[in-house]
Amino acid sequence: PQRRRFVSLEQVAANAVMAGCLPEYAPVVMAAVEAILQPLFNLVGPSASLGGSGILLIVNGPVVEQLQMNCRNNLFGPGNRANATIGRAIRLVLMNTCAAIPGLFDRSCLGHPGKYSYCIAENEVDSPWLPLHVERGCSAGSSAVTAFACEGPRQVRNAISQGPEGILTTIADVMSSLGSSLTTSGSVATTSAGTRQGEILVVIAGEHLATIAKHGWSKRDVRRYLAEQARRTVADLKRGGGMEGPVEPGDAQHYIPVVEGPEDIFIVAAGGDEGAMSAV
């Protein structure tokens, strides 16, 4: 609505063809377009703001196997036609139909490579946890797409810890790094309409997943631990420019969480079995 643009089925189809999609990819592309056009998604933000986020698609359900989408090795990389072209189709829709063209309406300062194509699938087959779409209210056995306005993935490596706490402490540290978009404001931000900001998506790959699950931790346990541990002191935030004012006595003992609550953290089981890695 900010640009008085209308997105038609024909326009989506044309951009999907230009992206290299096969006809059977159409339901996923259409679901993704419908998701980003929801008013709550606030499409003008990731398509125009200085922050330069890309639109990450997470695909769940039987359609992952039907389209042979990648949910394992090289998850965010090249090599899978469905992942690459579905993600590319969304970017072309934004550029060609919504005029989110760099230098025109897309005012990203830096952007990131995910703005070319940013589409993954969750590895439900090998995961002991509830899939993302079921957690979010879709029925088990259905197919769904989650759209997430997202920075580039930050890799987390921890090949030493033999328990959930060590792995998740490492992830929490990456979540709360000074200079990230979530710590530079000093607190959880809200828009004038009160929409909550500052959600984080964490992808947990094979070795980390196996270690965490072996100790009986659910996604809910993981979210709760990360929400508690992903934090910085007021002193850190003031020194790093995330909060105004001089460092005062007690600031080093006063912590500010990165997210408002555990429900602002999304957990996805995906990635290769080899290598003790996750991503934020």
mmCIF file of C-alpha atoms in Angstrom:
data_model
loop_
_atom_site.group_PDB
_atom_site.id
_atom_site.type_symbol
_atom_site.label_atom_id
_atom_site.label_comp_id
_atom_site.label_asym_id
_atom_site.label_seq_id
_atom_site.Cartn_x
_atom_site.Cartn_y
_atom_site.Cartn_z
ATOM 1 C CA PRO A 1 0.000 0.000 0.000
ATOM 2 C CA GLN A 2 2.864 2.455 0.611
ATOM 3 C CA ARG A 3 3.665 2.331 -3.135
ATOM 4 C CA ARG A 4 0.141 1.683 -4.437
ATOM 5 C CA ARG A 5 1.255 -1.595 -5.983
ATOM 6 C CA PHE A 6 -0.921 -4.614 -6.704
ATOM 7 C CA VAL A 7 0.511 -8.119 -7.061
ATOM 8 C CA SER A 8 -1.328 -10.349 -9.526
ATOM 9 C CA LEU A 9 -1.098 -14.082 -10.122
ATOM 10 C CA GLU A 10 0.220 -13.415 -13.627
ATOM 11 C CA GLN A 11 3.030 -11.228 -12.299
ATOM 12 C CA VAL A 12 4.042 -13.850 -9.745
ATOM 13 C CA ALA A 13 4.031 -16.556 -12.428
ATOM 14 C CA ALA A 14 6.168 -14.455 -14.775
ATOM 15 C CA ASN A 15 8.751 -13.753 -12.088
ATOM 16 C CA ALA A 16 8.819 -17.421 -11.057
ATOM 17 C CA VAL A 17 9.538 -18.430 -14.664
ATOM 18 C CA MET A 18 12.332 -15.850 -14.876
ATOM 19 C CA ALA A 19 13.744 -17.227 -11.631
ATOM 20 C CA GLY A 20 13.922 -20.734 -13.123
ATOM 21 C CA CYS A 21 11.100 -22.331 -11.125
ATOM 22 C CA LEU A 22 9.492 -25.521 -12.360
ATOM 23 C CA PRO A 23 5.670 -25.521 -12.546
ATOM 24 C CA GLU A 24 5.397 -27.753 -9.476
ATOM 25 C CA TYR A 25 7.074 -25.050 -7.374
ATOM 26 C CA ALA A 26 4.087 -22.716 -7.907
ATOM 27 C CA PRO A 27 2.188 -23.554 -4.672
ATOM 28 C CA VAL A 28 5.246 -22.719 -2.546
ATOM 29 C CA VAL A 29 5.916 -19.474 -4.409
ATOM 30 C CA MET A 30 2.270 -18.442 -4.091
ATOM 31 C CA ALA A 31 2.175 -19.264 -0.375
ATOM 32 C CA ALA A 32 5.338 -17.231 0.166
ATOM 33 C CA VAL A 33 3.926 -14.227 -1.713
ATOM 34 C CA GLU A 34 0.697 -14.418 0.279
ATOM 35 C CA ALA A 35 2.748 -14.545 3.496
ATOM 36 C CA ILE A 36 4.821 -11.440 2.785
ATOM 37 C CA LEU A 37 1.715 -9.489 1.704
ATOM 38 C CA GLN A 38 0.069 -10.019 5.083
ATOM 39 C CA PRO A 39 -0.199 -6.586 6.777
ATOM 40 C CA LEU A 40 1.525 -7.904 9.908
ATOM 41 C CA PHE A 41 4.628 -8.787 7.878
ATOM 42 C CA ASN A 42 5.135 -5.072 7.128
ATOM 43 C CA LEU A 43 6.737 -5.689 3.725
ATOM 44 C CA VAL A 44 7.825 -2.083 3.313
ATOM 45 C CA GLY A 45 10.373 -2.701 6.093
ATOM 46 C CA PRO A 46 12.517 -5.486 4.605
ATOM 47 C CA SER A 47 12.012 -4.179 1.068
ATOM 48 C CA ALA A 48 13.021 -0.575 1.716
ATOM 49 C CA SER A 49 14.818 0.027 5.015
ATOM 50 C CA LEU A 50 18.499 0.758 5.567
ATOM 51 C CA GLY A 51 18.942 -2.484 7.521
ATOM 52 C CA GLY A 52 18.983 -4.581 4.350
ATOM 53 C CA SER A 53 17.351 -7.766 5.581
ATOM 54 C CA GLY A 54 16.432 -10.475 3.091
ATOM 55 C CA ILE A 55 13.241 -12.496 3.169
ATOM 56 C CA LEU A 56 14.138 -15.949 4.433
ATOM 57 C CA LEU A 57 11.628 -18.674 3.587
ATOM 58 C CA ILE A 58 11.447 -21.801 5.750
ATOM 59 C CA VAL A 59 9.449 -24.586 4.092
ATOM 60 C CA ASN A 60 7.833 -27.419 6.036
ATOM 61 C CA GLY A 61 5.719 -30.464 5.361
ATOM 62 C CA PRO A 62 5.338 -33.077 2.597
ATOM 63 C CA VAL A 63 6.141 -30.530 -0.112
ATOM 64 C CA VAL A 64 9.795 -30.605 1.007
ATOM 65 C CA GLU A 65 10.153 -34.223 -0.085
ATOM 66 C CA GLN A 66 7.922 -33.768 -3.121
ATOM 67 C CA LEU A 67 10.130 -30.993 -4.496
ATOM 68 C CA GLN A 68 13.378 -32.512 -3.175
ATOM 69 C CA MET A 69 14.194 -29.310 -1.319
ATOM 70 C CA ASN A 70 17.464 -29.090 0.576
ATOM 71 C CA CYS A 71 17.259 -29.271 4.362
ATOM 72 C CA ARG A 72 20.689 -30.765 5.006
ATOM 73 C CA ASN A 73 24.268 -30.078 3.850
ATOM 74 C CA ASN A 74 25.102 -26.666 2.398
ATOM 75 C CA LEU A 75 21.735 -25.474 3.657
ATOM 76 C CA PHE A 76 22.226 -21.783 2.837
ATOM 77 C CA GLY A 77 24.410 -22.452 -0.196
ATOM 78 C CA PRO A 78 23.916 -23.339 -3.874
ATOM 79 C CA GLY A 79 23.157 -26.680 -5.477
ATOM 80 C CA ASN A 80 19.391 -27.155 -5.161
ATOM 81 C CA ARG A 81 17.092 -25.876 -7.869
ATOM 82 C CA ALA A 82 13.927 -25.655 -5.754
ATOM 83 C CA ASN A 83 15.574 -23.728 -2.903
ATOM 84 C CA ALA A 84 17.449 -21.406 -5.245
ATOM 85 C CA THR A 85 14.640 -20.574 -7.646
ATOM 86 C CA ILE A 86 11.816 -20.256 -5.114
ATOM 87 C CA GLY A 87 13.903 -17.807 -3.122
ATOM 88 C CA ARG A 88 14.901 -15.971 -6.292
ATOM 89 C CA ALA A 89 11.273 -15.731 -7.408
ATOM 90 C CA ILE A 90 10.366 -13.810 -4.259
ATOM 91 C CA ARG A 91 13.200 -11.350 -4.802
ATOM 92 C CA LEU A 92 12.147 -10.792 -8.434
ATOM 93 C CA VAL A 93 8.551 -10.182 -7.352
ATOM 94 C CA LEU A 94 9.816 -7.538 -4.938
ATOM 95 C CA MET A 95 12.009 -5.894 -7.567
ATOM 96 C CA ASN A 96 9.804 -6.124 -10.650
ATOM 97 C CA THR A 97 6.332 -5.842 -9.150
ATOM 98 C CA CYS A 98 6.879 -3.909 -5.915
ATOM 99 C CA ALA A 99 9.721 -1.705 -7.246
ATOM 100 C CA ALA A 100 12.102 -2.703 -4.441
ATOM 101 C CA ILE A 101 15.029 -1.823 -6.673
ATOM 102 C CA PRO A 102 18.413 -1.000 -5.089
ATOM 103 C CA GLY A 103 18.984 2.729 -5.186
ATOM 104 C CA LEU A 104 15.316 3.459 -5.870
ATOM 105 C CA PHE A 105 12.989 2.114 -3.162
ATOM 106 C CA ASP A 106 15.418 -0.438 -1.712
ATOM 107 C CA ARG A 107 17.630 1.793 0.424
ATOM 108 C CA SER A 108 19.765 -0.921 2.032
ATOM 109 C CA CYS A 109 23.113 0.330 3.279
ATOM 110 C CA LEU A 110 24.866 -3.035 2.802
ATOM 111 C CA GLY A 111 22.316 -5.769 2.123
ATOM 112 C CA HIS A 112 23.576 -9.356 2.044
ATOM 113 C CA PRO A 113 23.775 -12.317 -0.371
ATOM 114 C CA GLY A 114 20.484 -13.735 0.916
ATOM 115 C CA LYS A 115 18.747 -10.960 -0.998
ATOM 116 C CA TYR A 116 19.499 -12.894 -4.177
ATOM 117 C CA SER A 117 17.812 -16.030 -2.863
ATOM 118 C CA TYR A 118 17.059 -17.102 0.718
ATOM 119 C CA CYS A 119 15.061 -20.305 1.021
ATOM 120 C CA ILE A 120 15.585 -23.416 3.168
ATOM 121 C CA ALA A 121 13.570 -26.386 4.381
ATOM 122 C CA GLU A 122 13.389 -27.860 7.872
ATOM 123 C CA ASN A 123 14.749 -31.388 8.306
ATOM 124 C CA GLU A 124 11.649 -32.881 9.895
ATOM 125 C CA VAL A 125 12.644 -36.471 9.040
ATOM 126 C CA ASP A 126 15.728 -36.473 11.262
ATOM 127 C CA SER A 127 14.436 -34.074 13.903
ATOM 128 C CA PRO A 128 13.083 -35.282 17.267
ATOM 129 C CA TRP A 129 11.209 -31.989 17.669
ATOM 130 C CA LEU A 130 7.924 -30.534 16.515
ATOM 131 C CA PRO A 131 8.322 -28.884 13.102
ATOM 132 C CA LEU A 132 8.267 -25.103 12.968
ATOM 133 C CA HIS A 133 4.930 -24.879 11.167
ATOM 134 C CA VAL A 134 3.204 -27.184 13.675
ATOM 135 C CA GLU A 135 4.546 -25.084 16.545
ATOM 136 C CA ARG A 136 3.072 -22.057 14.827
ATOM 137 C CA GLY A 137 -0.411 -23.530 14.510
ATOM 138 C CA CYS A 138 -0.475 -25.496 11.249
ATOM 139 C CA SER A 139 -1.698 -29.072 11.296
ATOM 140 C CA ALA A 140 0.773 -31.940 11.225
ATOM 141 C CA GLY A 141 1.045 -33.351 7.728
ATOM 142 C CA SER A 142 0.295 -30.018 6.058
ATOM 143 C CA SER A 143 2.777 -28.017 4.029
ATOM 144 C CA ALA A 144 3.588 -24.426 4.945
ATOM 145 C CA VAL A 145 5.991 -21.557 4.370
ATOM 146 C CA THR A 146 7.264 -19.238 7.097
ATOM 147 C CA ALA A 147 8.534 -15.853 5.900
ATOM 148 C CA PHE A 148 11.122 -14.146 8.095
ATOM 149 C CA ALA A 149 12.781 -10.782 7.453
ATOM 150 C CA CYS A 150 16.319 -11.802 8.197
ATOM 151 C CA GLU A 151 19.936 -10.699 8.271
ATOM 152 C CA GLY A 152 22.614 -12.967 6.843
ATOM 153 C CA PRO A 153 23.254 -16.169 8.827
ATOM 154 C CA ARG A 154 25.957 -15.992 11.503
ATOM 155 C CA GLN A 155 27.651 -19.362 11.911
ATOM 156 C CA VAL A 156 28.166 -20.757 15.402
ATOM 157 C CA ARG A 157 30.789 -23.473 15.930
ATOM 158 C CA ASN A 158 31.172 -25.458 19.145
ATOM 159 C CA ALA A 159 32.805 -28.871 18.814
ATOM 160 C CA ILE A 160 33.772 -29.172 22.485
ATOM 161 C CA SER A 161 30.612 -29.003 24.589
ATOM 162 C CA GLN A 162 28.998 -32.344 25.350
ATOM 163 C CA GLY A 163 25.781 -30.907 26.764
ATOM 164 C CA PRO A 164 23.036 -28.481 25.751
ATOM 165 C CA GLU A 165 24.155 -25.703 28.082
ATOM 166 C CA GLY A 166 27.578 -25.269 26.481
ATOM 167 C CA ILE A 167 26.248 -25.314 22.921
ATOM 168 C CA LEU A 168 23.399 -22.941 23.674
ATOM 169 C CA THR A 169 25.623 -20.568 25.645
ATOM 170 C CA THR A 170 27.757 -20.238 22.512
ATOM 171 C CA ILE A 171 24.674 -19.580 20.387
ATOM 172 C CA ALA A 172 23.401 -17.024 22.912
ATOM 173 C CA ASP A 173 26.718 -15.192 22.719
ATOM 174 C CA VAL A 174 26.395 -14.823 18.947
ATOM 175 C CA MET A 175 22.776 -13.727 19.377
ATOM 176 C CA SER A 176 23.827 -10.933 21.701
ATOM 177 C CA SER A 177 26.926 -9.594 19.965
ATOM 178 C CA LEU A 178 27.403 -5.842 20.252
ATOM 179 C CA GLY A 179 26.637 -4.130 16.973
ATOM 180 C CA SER A 180 23.841 -6.464 15.954
ATOM 181 C CA SER A 181 20.492 -4.893 15.133
ATOM 182 C CA LEU A 182 19.072 -6.269 18.376
ATOM 183 C CA THR A 183 21.660 -4.783 20.732
ATOM 184 C CA THR A 184 22.235 -1.378 19.182
ATOM 185 C CA SER A 185 18.831 -0.156 20.376
ATOM 186 C CA GLY A 186 19.579 -1.112 23.980
ATOM 187 C CA SER A 187 16.180 -2.736 24.441
ATOM 188 C CA VAL A 188 13.415 -4.419 22.524
ATOM 189 C CA ALA A 189 12.002 -1.867 20.107
ATOM 190 C CA THR A 190 8.378 -1.296 19.195
ATOM 191 C CA THR A 191 6.725 0.520 16.351
ATOM 192 C CA SER A 192 4.112 3.210 16.854
ATOM 193 C CA ALA A 193 1.469 0.497 16.382
ATOM 194 C CA GLY A 194 3.032 -1.579 19.152
ATOM 195 C CA THR A 195 4.212 -4.414 16.910
ATOM 196 C CA ARG A 196 7.002 -6.280 18.644
ATOM 197 C CA GLN A 197 10.404 -6.331 17.026
ATOM 198 C CA GLY A 198 13.554 -8.333 17.585
ATOM 199 C CA GLU A 199 12.691 -11.918 16.728
ATOM 200 C CA ILE A 200 15.554 -14.334 16.143
ATOM 201 C CA LEU A 201 15.703 -17.558 14.169
ATOM 202 C CA VAL A 202 18.225 -20.218 15.186
ATOM 203 C CA VAL A 203 19.092 -23.117 12.880
ATOM 204 C CA ILE A 204 20.514 -26.115 14.734
ATOM 205 C CA ALA A 205 22.377 -28.645 12.590
ATOM 206 C CA GLY A 206 23.056 -32.366 13.034
ATOM 207 C CA GLU A 207 25.724 -32.723 15.720
ATOM 208 C CA HIS A 208 24.371 -29.950 17.910
ATOM 209 C CA LEU A 209 20.846 -31.294 17.412
ATOM 210 C CA ALA A 210 21.900 -34.808 18.442
ATOM 211 C CA THR A 211 23.683 -33.558 21.573
ATOM 212 C CA ILE A 212 20.794 -31.353 22.691
ATOM 213 C CA ALA A 213 18.135 -33.982 21.960
ATOM 214 C CA LYS A 214 20.136 -36.716 23.709
ATOM 215 C CA HIS A 215 19.654 -34.816 26.947
ATOM 216 C CA GLY A 216 15.915 -34.617 26.399
ATOM 217 C CA TRP A 217 15.693 -30.917 25.615
ATOM 218 C CA SER A 218 12.725 -29.788 23.523
ATOM 219 C CA LYS A 219 12.496 -26.693 21.355
ATOM 220 C CA ARG A 220 10.695 -25.040 24.262
ATOM 221 C CA ASP A 221 13.654 -25.792 26.551
ATOM 222 C CA VAL A 222 16.060 -24.392 23.975
ATOM 223 C CA ARG A 223 14.051 -21.198 23.558
ATOM 224 C CA ARG A 224 13.787 -20.654 27.296
ATOM 225 C CA TYR A 225 17.539 -21.110 27.849
ATOM 226 C CA LEU A 226 18.480 -18.829 24.966
ATOM 227 C CA ALA A 227 16.048 -16.134 26.116
ATOM 228 C CA GLU A 228 17.707 -16.172 29.526
ATOM 229 C CA GLN A 229 21.305 -16.261 28.307
ATOM 230 C CA ALA A 230 21.171 -13.936 25.275
ATOM 231 C CA ARG A 231 21.708 -10.677 27.124
ATOM 232 C CA ARG A 232 24.207 -7.878 27.683
ATOM 233 C CA THR A 233 24.921 -5.647 30.636
ATOM 234 C CA VAL A 234 23.907 -2.014 30.572
ATOM 235 C CA ALA A 235 27.622 -1.224 30.882
ATOM 236 C CA ASP A 236 28.375 -3.180 27.689
ATOM 237 C CA LEU A 237 25.563 -1.489 25.814
ATOM 238 C CA LYS A 238 26.635 1.987 26.914
ATOM 239 C CA ARG A 239 30.265 1.356 25.972
ATOM 240 C CA GLY A 240 29.221 -0.066 22.621
ATOM 241 C CA GLY A 241 26.814 2.671 21.708
ATOM 242 C CA GLY A 242 23.659 0.639 22.228
ATOM 243 C CA MET A 243 22.475 2.896 25.047
ATOM 244 C CA GLU A 244 23.069 6.541 25.820
ATOM 245 C CA GLY A 245 24.740 7.937 28.891
ATOM 246 C CA PRO A 246 27.893 7.290 30.926
ATOM 247 C CA VAL A 247 28.526 3.971 32.629
ATOM 248 C CA GLU A 248 27.284 4.210 36.199
ATOM 249 C CA PRO A 249 27.770 2.029 39.294
ATOM 250 C CA GLY A 250 25.623 -1.059 39.012
ATOM 251 C CA ASP A 251 25.470 -1.037 35.202
ATOM 252 C CA ALA A 252 27.776 -4.055 35.033
ATOM 253 C CA GLN A 253 25.285 -6.071 37.091
ATOM 254 C CA HIS A 254 22.136 -4.937 35.253
ATOM 255 C CA TYR A 255 21.351 -7.151 32.237
ATOM 256 C CA ILE A 256 19.161 -6.363 29.228
ATOM 257 C CA PRO A 257 17.805 -9.394 27.334
ATOM 258 C CA VAL A 258 18.058 -9.441 23.549
ATOM 259 C CA VAL A 259 14.490 -10.677 23.116
ATOM 260 C CA GLU A 260 11.385 -9.870 25.099
ATOM 261 C CA GLY A 261 10.561 -13.522 25.700
ATOM 262 C CA PRO A 262 11.204 -17.115 24.566
ATOM 263 C CA GLU A 263 8.360 -16.914 22.036
ATOM 264 C CA ASP A 264 10.464 -14.421 20.039
ATOM 265 C CA ILE A 265 12.980 -17.166 19.207
ATOM 266 C CA PHE A 266 12.255 -19.605 16.388
ATOM 267 C CA ILE A 267 14.134 -22.913 16.304
ATOM 268 C CA VAL A 268 14.673 -24.839 13.065
ATOM 269 C CA ALA A 269 16.343 -28.252 12.796
ATOM 270 C CA ALA A 270 18.308 -28.250 9.530
ATOM 271 C CA GLY A 271 21.802 -28.514 8.080
ATOM 272 C CA GLY A 272 24.410 -31.217 7.662
ATOM 273 C CA ASP A 273 25.052 -34.085 10.042
ATOM 274 C CA GLU A 274 28.818 -33.499 10.005
ATOM 275 C CA GLY A 275 30.270 -30.547 11.881
ATOM 276 C CA ALA A 276 29.249 -29.140 15.232
ATOM 277 C CA MET A 277 27.610 -26.005 13.868
ATOM 278 C CA SER A 278 24.474 -23.938 14.093
ATOM 279 C CA ALA A 279 23.458 -20.518 12.772
ATOM 280 C CA VAL A 280 21.764 -17.370 14.073
#
